[in-house]
mmCIF file of C-alpha atoms in Angstrom:
data_model
loop_
_atom_site.group_PDB
_atom_site.id
_atom_site.type_symbol
_atom_site.label_atom_id
_atom_site.label_comp_id
_atom_site.label_asym_id
_atom_site.label_seq_id
_atom_site.Cartn_x
_atom_site.Cartn_y
_atom_site.Cartn_z
ATOM 1 C CA MET I 29 65.074 -42.780 260.671
ATOM 2 C CA LEU I 30 64.880 -39.830 263.060
ATOM 3 C CA SER I 31 65.696 -40.720 266.647
ATOM 4 C CA PHE I 32 62.425 -39.334 268.042
ATOM 5 C CA LEU I 33 60.522 -41.805 265.850
ATOM 6 C CA HIS I 34 62.403 -44.778 267.259
ATOM 7 C CA PRO I 35 59.761 -45.528 269.953
ATOM 8 C CA LEU I 36 57.229 -46.085 267.155
ATOM 9 C CA THR I 37 59.245 -49.000 265.776
ATOM 10 C CA ALA I 38 60.479 -50.435 269.101
ATOM 11 C CA PRO I 39 58.419 -53.498 270.129
ATOM 12 C CA VAL I 40 59.180 -52.803 273.795
ATOM 13 C CA THR I 41 57.067 -49.620 273.581
ATOM 14 C CA TYR I 42 53.954 -51.667 272.963
ATOM 15 C CA THR I 43 54.772 -54.428 275.464
ATOM 16 C CA ARG I 44 55.248 -51.742 278.117
ATOM 17 C CA TRP I 45 51.939 -50.184 277.057
ATOM 18 C CA LEU I 46 50.263 -53.556 277.543
ATOM 19 C CA HIS I 47 51.902 -53.887 280.953
ATOM 20 C CA LEU I 48 50.511 -50.473 281.908
ATOM 21 C CA LEU I 49 46.974 -51.266 280.777
ATOM 22 C CA LEU I 50 46.628 -54.631 282.543
ATOM 23 C CA PRO I 51 46.044 -53.242 286.074
ATOM 24 C CA GLY I 52 43.644 -50.657 284.625
ATOM 25 C CA ALA I 53 41.438 -53.434 283.321
ATOM 26 C CA ALA I 54 41.239 -55.021 286.769
ATOM 27 C CA VAL I 55 40.444 -51.658 288.410
ATOM 28 C CA SER I 56 37.764 -50.978 285.802
ATOM 29 C CA VAL I 57 36.095 -54.289 286.637
ATOM 30 C CA TRP I 58 36.032 -53.343 290.317
ATOM 31 C CA LEU I 59 34.645 -49.855 289.627
ATOM 32 C CA PHE I 60 31.943 -51.468 287.503
ATOM 33 C CA ILE I 61 31.020 -53.572 290.554
ATOM 34 C CA SER I 62 31.267 -50.768 293.120
ATOM 35 C CA THR I 63 31.842 -47.156 292.123
ATOM 36 C CA ASP I 64 31.623 -45.970 295.734
ATOM 37 C CA THR I 65 34.803 -47.699 296.888
ATOM 38 C CA PRO I 66 37.620 -46.756 294.464
ATOM 39 C CA TRP I 67 40.136 -47.115 297.312
ATOM 40 C CA VAL I 68 39.652 -50.884 297.594
ATOM 41 C CA PRO I 69 42.061 -51.822 294.714
ATOM 42 C CA VAL I 70 44.760 -49.667 296.324
ATOM 43 C CA VAL I 71 44.401 -51.428 299.691
ATOM 44 C CA LEU I 72 44.195 -54.867 298.073
ATOM 45 C CA ALA I 73 47.353 -54.192 296.052
ATOM 46 C CA ALA I 74 49.283 -53.360 299.227
ATOM 47 C CA LEU I 75 48.062 -56.507 300.987
ATOM 48 C CA VAL I 76 48.666 -58.796 297.997
ATOM 49 C CA GLY I 77 52.198 -57.436 297.682
ATOM 50 C CA LEU I 78 53.040 -58.988 301.060
ATOM 51 C CA ILE I 79 52.506 -62.501 299.660
ATOM 52 C CA PRO I 80 55.996 -63.960 298.860
ATOM 53 C CA GLY I 81 54.893 -65.502 295.550
ATOM 54 C CA MET I 82 53.584 -62.163 294.291
ATOM 55 C CA ARG I 83 57.108 -60.875 293.802
ATOM 56 C CA LEU I 84 57.872 -63.865 291.586
ATOM 57 C CA ALA I 85 54.723 -63.313 289.494
ATOM 58 C CA GLU I 86 55.374 -59.590 289.121
ATOM 59 C CA GLY I 87 59.038 -60.181 288.331
ATOM 60 C CA VAL I 88 58.228 -62.641 285.538
ATOM 61 C CA GLN I 89 55.645 -60.289 284.027
ATOM 62 C CA ALA I 90 57.847 -57.211 284.348
ATOM 63 C CA GLN I 91 60.875 -58.934 282.830
ATOM 64 C CA LEU I 92 58.792 -60.286 279.946
ATOM 65 C CA LEU I 93 57.022 -57.003 279.084
ATOM 66 C CA LEU I 94 59.284 -54.210 280.387
ATOM 67 C CA THR I 95 62.785 -55.582 279.727
ATOM 68 C CA PRO I 96 62.359 -58.468 277.261
ATOM 69 C CA GLN I 97 65.973 -58.061 276.118
ATOM 70 C CA GLU I 98 67.103 -59.234 279.568
ATOM 71 C CA ARG I 99 64.952 -62.357 279.654
ATOM 72 C CA GLY I 100 67.035 -65.329 280.695
ATOM 73 C CA ASP I 101 70.060 -63.131 281.429
ATOM 74 C CA ALA I 102 71.864 -64.054 284.635
ATOM 75 C CA GLU I 103 72.572 -60.348 285.199
ATOM 76 C CA ALA I 104 68.983 -59.150 284.592
ATOM 77 C CA THR I 105 68.064 -55.934 286.415
ATOM 78 C CA ILE I 106 64.660 -57.375 287.394
ATOM 79 C CA SER I 107 64.851 -60.480 289.567
ATOM 80 C CA VAL I 108 62.542 -63.454 289.187
ATOM 81 C CA ALA I 109 62.238 -64.939 292.676
ATOM 82 C CA PRO I 110 59.727 -64.926 295.543
ATOM 83 C CA SER I 111 60.190 -62.570 298.485
ATOM 84 C CA SER I 112 62.685 -63.932 300.987
ATOM 85 C CA SER I 113 62.433 -61.124 303.554
ATOM 86 C CA TRP I 114 59.975 -58.550 304.837
ATOM 87 C CA SER I 115 62.001 -55.846 303.116
ATOM 88 C CA GLU I 116 61.324 -57.479 299.740
ATOM 89 C CA ARG I 117 57.634 -57.896 300.621
ATOM 90 C CA TRP I 118 57.236 -54.189 301.388
ATOM 91 C CA ARG I 119 59.122 -53.296 298.209
ATOM 92 C CA THR I 120 56.717 -55.492 296.239
ATOM 93 C CA ALA I 121 53.722 -53.804 297.890
ATOM 94 C CA LEU I 122 55.152 -50.378 296.990
ATOM 95 C CA TRP I 123 55.764 -51.607 293.444
ATOM 96 C CA LEU I 124 52.098 -52.544 293.058
ATOM 97 C CA GLU I 125 51.054 -49.070 294.220
ATOM 98 C CA VAL I 126 53.431 -47.412 291.740
ATOM 99 C CA ARG I 127 52.136 -49.713 289.032
ATOM 100 C CA LEU I 128 48.525 -48.734 289.767
ATOM 101 C CA PHE I 129 49.452 -45.041 289.619
ATOM 102 C CA CYS I 130 51.241 -45.367 286.273
ATOM 103 C CA ALA I 131 48.427 -47.565 284.961
ATOM 104 C CA GLY I 132 45.928 -44.834 285.867
ATOM 105 C CA LEU I 133 47.912 -42.211 283.940
ATOM 106 C CA ALA I 134 48.398 -44.402 280.901
ATOM 107 C CA GLY I 135 44.796 -45.648 280.952
ATOM 108 C CA MET I 136 43.299 -42.143 281.134
ATOM 109 C CA ALA I 137 45.594 -40.921 278.382
ATOM 110 C CA THR I 138 44.737 -43.905 276.175
ATOM 111 C CA VAL I 139 40.975 -43.400 276.521
ATOM 112 C CA TRP I 140 40.752 -39.601 276.499
ATOM 113 C CA LEU I 141 43.344 -38.809 273.850
ATOM 114 C CA SER I 142 42.132 -41.587 271.505
ATOM 115 C CA ALA I 143 38.529 -40.348 271.867
ATOM 116 C CA THR I 144 39.658 -36.772 271.235
ATOM 117 C CA THR I 145 41.253 -37.822 267.955
ATOM 118 C CA VAL I 146 37.986 -39.504 266.946
ATOM 119 C CA ASP I 147 36.014 -36.339 267.772
ATOM 120 C CA LEU I 148 38.421 -34.159 265.782
ATOM 121 C CA VAL I 149 37.969 -36.429 262.776
ATOM 122 C CA ARG I 150 34.176 -36.279 263.206
ATOM 123 C CA SER I 151 34.367 -32.506 263.388
ATOM 124 C CA ALA I 152 36.406 -32.387 260.169
ATOM 125 C CA VAL I 153 33.829 -34.456 258.260
ATOM 126 C CA GLY I 154 30.918 -32.348 259.485
ATOM 127 C CA ALA I 155 29.636 -34.426 262.417
ATOM 128 C CA GLU I 156 29.307 -33.196 265.981
ATOM 129 C CA PRO I 157 31.622 -34.763 268.623
ATOM 130 C CA SER I 158 30.024 -37.898 270.054
ATOM 131 C CA ALA I 159 31.028 -37.485 273.719
ATOM 132 C CA GLU I 160 32.343 -34.986 276.218
ATOM 133 C CA TRP I 161 36.036 -35.290 275.461
ATOM 134 C CA PHE I 162 38.605 -32.564 274.882
ATOM 135 C CA ALA I 163 36.936 -31.601 271.612
ATOM 136 C CA THR I 164 33.590 -30.849 273.284
ATOM 137 C CA GLY I 165 31.946 -27.720 271.812
ATOM 138 C CA LEU I 166 34.388 -27.501 268.930
ATOM 139 C CA GLY I 167 31.689 -27.662 266.278
ATOM 140 C CA THR I 168 32.334 -28.753 262.720
ATOM 141 C CA HIS I 169 35.468 -27.373 261.069
ATOM 142 C CA TRP I 170 37.540 -28.773 258.236
ATOM 143 C CA TRP I 171 40.795 -27.701 259.885
ATOM 144 C CA ALA I 172 40.077 -30.093 262.804
ATOM 145 C CA ALA I 173 41.626 -32.800 260.604
ATOM 146 C CA LEU I 174 44.964 -31.009 260.964
ATOM 147 C CA LEU I 175 44.696 -31.261 264.749
ATOM 148 C CA ALA I 176 43.651 -34.927 264.781
ATOM 149 C CA PRO I 177 47.259 -36.325 264.961
ATOM 150 C CA VAL I 178 48.150 -34.075 267.924
ATOM 151 C CA PRO I 179 46.365 -36.205 270.593
ATOM 152 C CA LEU I 180 47.993 -39.325 269.165
ATOM 153 C CA VAL I 181 51.431 -37.724 269.451
ATOM 154 C CA MET I 182 50.592 -36.721 273.011
ATOM 155 C CA LEU I 183 49.430 -40.274 273.709
ATOM 156 C CA LEU I 184 52.679 -41.709 272.388
ATOM 157 C CA ALA I 185 54.654 -39.309 274.587
ATOM 158 C CA VAL I 186 52.641 -40.293 277.662
ATOM 159 C CA VAL I 187 52.990 -44.018 276.909
ATOM 160 C CA VAL I 188 56.752 -43.767 276.369
ATOM 161 C CA SER I 189 57.233 -41.646 279.506
ATOM 162 C CA CYS I 190 55.095 -43.926 281.660
ATOM 163 C CA GLY I 191 56.902 -46.948 280.204
ATOM 164 C CA GLU I 192 60.293 -45.526 281.156
ATOM 165 C CA LEU I 193 58.974 -44.596 284.609
ATOM 166 C CA ILE I 194 57.470 -48.016 285.321
ATOM 167 C CA THR I 195 60.632 -49.758 284.044
ATOM 168 C CA ALA I 196 62.841 -47.660 286.319
ATOM 169 C CA ALA I 197 60.517 -48.418 289.236
ATOM 170 C CA ALA I 198 60.625 -52.138 288.458
ATOM 171 C CA ARG I 199 64.421 -52.163 288.408
ATOM 172 C CA TRP I 200 64.479 -50.331 291.731
ATOM 173 C CA LEU I 201 61.718 -52.209 293.570
ATOM 174 C CA LEU I 202 61.854 -55.638 291.880
ATOM 175 C CA GLY I 203 65.568 -55.694 291.168
ATOM 176 C CA PRO I 204 68.030 -57.918 293.045
ATOM 177 C CA THR I 205 69.144 -56.763 296.466
ATOM 178 C CA GLN I 206 72.765 -55.992 297.285
ATOM 179 C CA LYS I 207 73.103 -59.429 298.872
ATOM 180 C CA GLN I 208 71.716 -61.126 295.754
ATOM 181 C CA ARG I 209 74.096 -59.142 293.549
ATOM 182 C CA MET I 210 77.047 -60.198 295.697
ATOM 183 C CA THR I 211 75.951 -63.842 295.546
ATOM 184 C CA ALA I 212 75.593 -63.695 291.756
ATOM 185 C CA LEU I 213 79.014 -62.046 291.478
ATOM 186 C CA GLU I 214 80.596 -64.758 293.630
ATOM 187 C CA GLU I 215 78.998 -67.495 291.534
ATOM 188 C CA ARG I 216 80.156 -65.819 288.319
ATOM 189 C CA THR I 217 83.680 -65.524 289.735
ATOM 190 C CA GLU I 218 83.648 -69.213 290.643
ATOM 191 C CA GLN I 219 82.621 -70.132 287.112
ATOM 192 C CA LEU I 220 85.379 -67.998 285.567
ATOM 193 C CA LEU I 221 88.005 -69.464 287.884
ATOM 194 C CA GLU I 222 86.784 -72.964 287.046
ATOM 195 C CA ARG I 223 86.975 -72.293 283.313
ATOM 196 C CA ASN I 224 90.484 -70.846 283.623
ATOM 197 C CA ARG I 225 91.614 -73.932 285.518
ATOM 198 C CA ILE I 226 90.053 -76.191 282.878
ATOM 199 C CA ALA I 227 91.862 -74.265 280.135
ATOM 200 C CA ARG I 228 95.164 -74.888 281.920
ATOM 201 C CA GLU I 229 94.378 -78.593 282.277
ATOM 202 C CA LEU I 230 93.543 -78.898 278.584
ATOM 203 C CA HIS I 231 96.767 -77.146 277.630
ATOM 204 C CA ASP I 232 98.858 -79.354 279.917
ATOM 205 C CA SER I 233 97.324 -82.775 279.198
ATOM 206 C CA ILE I 234 96.520 -82.491 275.488
ATOM 207 C CA GLY I 235 99.665 -80.502 274.703
ATOM 208 C CA HIS I 236 101.810 -83.077 276.481
ATOM 209 C CA ALA I 237 100.112 -85.984 274.696
ATOM 210 C CA LEU I 238 100.572 -84.450 271.267
ATOM 211 C CA THR I 239 104.214 -83.616 271.968
ATOM 212 C CA VAL I 240 104.970 -87.184 273.074
ATOM 213 C CA ALA I 241 103.156 -88.609 270.045
ATOM 214 C CA VAL I 242 105.063 -86.397 267.594
ATOM 215 C CA VAL I 243 108.463 -87.096 269.184
ATOM 216 C CA GLN I 244 107.863 -90.861 269.392
ATOM 217 C CA ALA I 245 106.592 -91.067 265.818
ATOM 218 C CA GLY I 246 109.581 -89.119 264.511
ATOM 219 C CA ALA I 247 112.046 -91.262 266.456
ATOM 220 C CA ALA I 248 110.412 -94.497 265.257
ATOM 221 C CA ARG I 249 110.572 -93.412 261.623
ATOM 222 C CA ALA I 250 114.257 -92.480 261.941
ATOM 223 C CA ALA I 251 115.301 -95.608 263.873
ATOM 224 C CA HIS I 252 114.297 -98.230 261.251
ATOM 225 C CA ASP I 253 114.099 -100.720 264.148
ATOM 226 C CA PRO I 254 110.918 -102.873 264.365
ATOM 227 C CA ALA I 255 111.319 -103.411 268.136
ATOM 228 C CA PHE I 256 111.803 -99.699 268.816
ATOM 229 C CA THR I 257 108.880 -98.856 266.541
ATOM 230 C CA GLU I 258 106.645 -101.263 268.474
ATOM 231 C CA ARG I 259 107.649 -99.683 271.776
ATOM 232 C CA ALA I 260 107.037 -96.183 270.379
ATOM 233 C CA LEU I 261 103.603 -97.130 269.093
ATOM 234 C CA ALA I 262 102.733 -98.619 272.476
ATOM 235 C CA ALA I 263 103.837 -95.394 274.175
ATOM 236 C CA ILE I 264 101.795 -93.317 271.731
ATOM 237 C CA GLU I 265 98.748 -95.523 272.344
ATOM 238 C CA GLU I 266 99.061 -95.261 276.127
ATOM 239 C CA THR I 267 99.577 -91.505 276.019
ATOM 240 C CA GLY I 268 96.640 -91.099 273.649
ATOM 241 C CA ARG I 269 94.342 -93.116 275.910
ATOM 242 C CA ASP I 270 95.328 -90.999 278.913
ATOM 243 C CA ALA I 271 94.740 -87.818 276.927
ATOM 244 C CA LEU I 272 91.288 -89.031 275.829
ATOM 245 C CA ASP I 273 90.404 -89.780 279.451
ATOM 246 C CA ASP I 274 91.521 -86.306 280.504
ATOM 247 C CA LEU I 275 89.644 -84.701 277.639
ATOM 248 C CA GLU I 276 86.411 -86.536 278.447
ATOM 249 C CA ARG I 277 86.671 -85.561 282.112
ATOM 250 C CA VAL I 278 87.373 -81.905 281.321
ATOM 251 C CA LEU I 279 84.561 -81.693 278.757
ATOM 252 C CA ARG I 280 82.182 -83.206 281.281
ATOM 253 C CA VAL I 281 83.113 -80.473 283.769
ATOM 254 C CA LEU I 282 82.704 -77.829 281.056
ATOM 255 C CA ARG I 283 79.214 -79.032 280.234
ATOM 256 C CA GLU I 284 78.253 -79.026 283.891
ATOM 257 C CA SER I 285 79.753 -75.581 284.534
ATOM 258 C CA GLY I 286 77.266 -74.130 282.052
ATOM 259 C CA THR I 287 74.478 -74.883 284.516
ATOM 260 C CA PRO I 288 73.744 -72.687 287.542
ATOM 261 C CA PRO I 289 76.154 -73.530 290.401
ATOM 262 C CA GLY I 290 73.253 -74.488 292.655
ATOM 263 C CA GLN I 291 72.406 -77.353 290.261
ATOM 264 C CA ARG I 292 75.935 -78.780 290.116
ATOM 265 C CA PRO I 293 76.888 -81.829 292.233
ATOM 266 C CA SER I 294 77.702 -81.311 295.904
ATOM 267 C CA LEU I 295 78.959 -83.519 298.717
ATOM 268 C CA SER I 296 75.384 -84.520 299.480
ATOM 269 C CA GLU I 297 75.729 -86.653 296.331
ATOM 270 C CA ALA I 298 79.012 -88.245 297.429
ATOM 271 C CA ASP I 299 77.354 -91.671 297.566
ATOM 272 C CA ARG I 300 77.123 -91.577 293.778
ATOM 273 C CA LEU I 301 80.920 -91.281 293.514
ATOM 274 C CA LEU I 302 81.484 -93.996 296.111
ATOM 275 C CA ASP I 303 79.089 -96.392 294.380
ATOM 276 C CA SER I 304 80.767 -95.707 291.042
ATOM 277 C CA ALA I 305 84.172 -96.545 292.532
ATOM 278 C CA ARG I 306 82.800 -99.746 294.057
ATOM 279 C CA GLY I 307 81.299 -100.651 290.691
ATOM 280 C CA SER I 308 84.774 -100.335 289.156
ATOM 281 C CA GLY I 309 86.146 -102.924 291.558
ATOM 282 C CA ALA I 310 87.539 -100.774 294.373
ATOM 283 C CA GLU I 311 86.805 -101.687 297.992
ATOM 284 C CA VAL I 312 85.619 -98.386 299.433
ATOM 285 C CA ASP I 313 85.406 -97.877 303.202
ATOM 286 C CA ALA I 314 83.606 -94.554 303.716
ATOM 287 C CA ASP I 315 82.961 -92.652 306.950
ATOM 288 C CA VAL I 316 80.986 -89.396 306.883
ATOM 289 C CA SER I 317 80.495 -87.463 310.119
ATOM 290 C CA GLY I 318 79.147 -84.048 311.012
ATOM 291 C CA PRO I 319 76.326 -81.866 309.625
ATOM 292 C CA LEU I 320 77.116 -82.167 305.928
ATOM 293 C CA GLU I 321 73.947 -80.238 304.998
ATOM 294 C CA GLN I 322 75.329 -77.135 306.753
ATOM 295 C CA VAL I 323 78.379 -76.927 304.494
ATOM 296 C CA PRO I 324 78.168 -73.792 302.262
ATOM 297 C CA ALA I 325 77.264 -74.548 298.666
ATOM 298 C CA SER I 326 80.570 -73.380 297.180
ATOM 299 C CA VAL I 327 82.604 -75.461 299.649
ATOM 300 C CA SER I 328 80.360 -78.504 299.115
ATOM 301 C CA ARG I 329 80.733 -78.296 295.320
ATOM 302 C CA GLU I 330 84.522 -78.038 295.476
ATOM 303 C CA GLY I 331 84.647 -80.860 298.029
ATOM 304 C CA TYR I 332 82.720 -83.050 295.591
ATOM 305 C CA ARG I 333 85.217 -82.283 292.817
ATOM 306 C CA ILE I 334 88.177 -83.007 295.088
ATOM 307 C CA LEU I 335 86.672 -86.358 296.090
ATOM 308 C CA GLN I 336 85.918 -87.135 292.435
ATOM 309 C CA GLU I 337 89.506 -86.418 291.371
ATOM 310 C CA ALA I 338 90.941 -88.418 294.278
ATOM 311 C CA LEU I 339 88.856 -91.508 293.440
ATOM 312 C CA THR I 340 89.655 -91.135 289.733
ATOM 313 C CA ASN I 341 93.389 -91.168 290.543
ATOM 314 C CA VAL I 342 92.954 -94.323 292.617
ATOM 315 C CA LEU I 343 91.178 -96.186 289.817
ATOM 316 C CA ARG I 344 93.538 -94.914 287.119
ATOM 317 C CA HIS I 345 96.834 -95.583 288.886
ATOM 318 C CA SER I 346 96.146 -98.307 291.449
ATOM 319 C CA GLY I 347 93.178 -100.197 290.048
ATOM 320 C CA SER I 348 90.992 -102.350 292.284
ATOM 321 C CA VAL I 349 92.433 -101.627 295.733
ATOM 322 C CA ALA I 350 91.063 -100.863 299.168
ATOM 323 C CA VAL I 351 90.209 -97.156 299.522
ATOM 324 C CA ARG I 352 89.447 -95.315 302.736
ATOM 325 C CA VAL I 353 87.350 -92.166 302.484
ATOM 326 C CA ARG I 354 86.882 -89.913 305.511
ATOM 327 C CA ILE I 355 84.639 -86.824 305.356
ATOM 328 C CA LYS I 356 84.289 -84.819 308.569
ATOM 329 C CA VAL I 357 82.560 -81.516 309.323
ATOM 330 C CA ALA I 358 83.636 -80.027 312.652
ATOM 331 C CA GLU I 359 85.038 -76.832 314.191
ATOM 332 C CA GLY I 360 84.367 -74.714 311.125
ATOM 333 C CA GLN I 361 86.305 -77.019 308.799
ATOM 334 C CA LEU I 362 85.524 -79.630 306.174
ATOM 335 C CA GLU I 363 88.124 -82.381 306.329
ATOM 336 C CA LEU I 364 88.285 -84.738 303.343
ATOM 337 C CA LYS I 365 90.808 -87.560 303.281
ATOM 338 C CA VAL I 366 91.256 -90.358 300.725
ATOM 339 C CA THR I 367 93.958 -93.003 301.136
ATOM 340 C CA ASN I 368 94.860 -96.160 299.244
ATOM 341 C CA PRO I 369 97.859 -98.558 299.256
ATOM 342 C CA LEU I 370 100.604 -98.017 296.720
ATOM 343 C CA LYS I 371 101.553 -100.903 294.440
ATOM 344 C CA GLY I 372 104.954 -99.563 293.567
ATOM 345 C CA SER I 373 106.592 -96.577 291.971
ATOM 346 C CA ALA I 374 104.977 -97.335 288.622
ATOM 347 C CA THR I 375 101.560 -96.731 290.069
ATOM 348 C CA THR I 376 102.385 -93.529 291.943
ATOM 349 C CA PRO I 377 100.054 -90.770 290.655
ATOM 350 C CA GLY I 378 102.889 -88.261 290.600
ATOM 351 C CA ASP I 379 102.151 -84.542 290.459
ATOM 352 C CA GLY I 380 99.919 -84.128 287.419
ATOM 353 C CA SER I 381 97.284 -81.544 286.564
ATOM 354 C CA GLY I 382 94.568 -83.390 288.514
ATOM 355 C CA LEU I 383 96.485 -83.195 291.792
ATOM 356 C CA ARG I 384 97.465 -79.613 291.101
ATOM 357 C CA GLY I 385 93.788 -78.888 290.479
ATOM 358 C CA ILE I 386 92.933 -80.314 293.911
ATOM 359 C CA ARG I 387 95.378 -77.943 295.563
ATOM 360 C CA GLU I 388 94.123 -75.004 293.504
ATOM 361 C CA ARG I 389 90.490 -75.698 294.445
ATOM 362 C CA ALA I 390 91.405 -75.787 298.111
ATOM 363 C CA ALA I 391 93.490 -72.606 297.860
ATOM 364 C CA LEU I 392 90.669 -70.690 296.166
ATOM 365 C CA LEU I 393 88.483 -71.357 299.207
ATOM 366 C CA GLY I 394 91.197 -70.342 301.674
ATOM 367 C CA GLY I 395 92.007 -73.949 302.575
ATOM 368 C CA SER I 396 94.837 -76.345 301.902
ATOM 369 C CA ALA I 397 95.396 -79.748 300.331
ATOM 370 C CA GLU I 398 98.173 -82.319 300.658
ATOM 371 C CA THR I 399 98.788 -85.078 298.129
ATOM 372 C CA GLY I 400 101.519 -87.692 298.127
ATOM 373 C CA PRO I 401 102.888 -90.886 299.685
ATOM 374 C CA CYS I 402 102.363 -91.335 303.412
ATOM 375 C CA GLU I 403 103.426 -94.459 305.323
ATOM 376 C CA GLY I 404 103.162 -96.773 302.332
ATOM 377 C CA GLU I 405 99.907 -95.282 301.108
ATOM 378 C CA TRP I 406 98.890 -92.592 298.691
ATOM 379 C CA MET I 407 97.004 -89.816 300.465
ATOM 380 C CA VAL I 408 94.815 -86.910 299.387
ATOM 381 C CA HIS I 409 93.909 -84.693 302.352
ATOM 382 C CA ALA I 410 91.973 -81.443 301.882
ATOM 383 C CA SER I 411 90.974 -79.033 304.638
ATOM 384 C CA LEU I 412 88.422 -76.377 303.641
ATOM 385 C CA PRO I 413 87.062 -73.565 305.866
ATOM 386 C CA LEU I 414 83.269 -73.349 306.118
ATOM 387 C CA TYR I 415 83.042 -69.707 305.119
ATOM 388 C CA ARG I 416 83.421 -67.647 301.949
ATOM 389 C CA ILE I 417 86.565 -65.692 301.302
ATOM 390 C CA ARG I 418 85.680 -62.004 300.795
#
């Protein structure tokens, strides 16, 4: 199909046409009520645009009808959110004025050019034009039928041009601000870093478990010793259980990372982790101090994960023991410390992927984390700055 005919088959052409005609219908109703005050819709549009919720309503409608291919896309060029500043309110007011202007052009073209086509057809069949449109005074001529498609082609050109114009205006006036783009980019970067870390954890834990299982199974088959075989099977079972635990934890994080970061757990939900640990038999002594609600979202989310991993290590390696949790917000820092008594070298968590993940999370935020034995206890201590690294 020829490229210039593509707008005829593109559904977005007609959704944009509908978007252009909607304000015209409202203006027509007003002009029917009062023809002496055509300026009122223009003034009302400017005033309504200052209402914060109007930007949300216009954004939803514009995204649905002007850029339907971007609907639900996190990187959509038209934002769907209420005005959060006076700058966005004035941009919304200007958008409504531009929309009224484009609606006027498209509405006039739709009415006048469609009526002209009708009059040309009437002229071709021997009837006089029915109204004062562009074909007024043409008379009756058979060759008017040849001209009848011309207004429709002109109408299509006007509709396509106005659709492109109103879409460009929507992306400019209703699109995300530079600050919103930076925030979205930071959130996307956090998600990618989280997924890369999860991929490393899967490779380390599952790869190690499979290697141990293969080596132990091969050695047991070659040994022909029932006692050795029993020990190998026990080792395979223990390694498999640990790998299943790691896999379940990682998959849970993967499922949660598919949701917007703002909806993922933060330190404000730390009580849920503490209650879960208590329910597993641990004696948790928690102390939270400082304005936890003022902690930036990214820091709060990573703090939650660090606390979750620290408590998981306690339950996995030490069982039902006394755990001290200290969370403190002061002097531009979030201090998170988890300590528990060691029961011996066999229960030492070591330096696995979970502990490495704690240190990586802290490093990504410009902070630091220490894990290891300290005065007869196992300690996890993370210090995170309360600002974003640029």
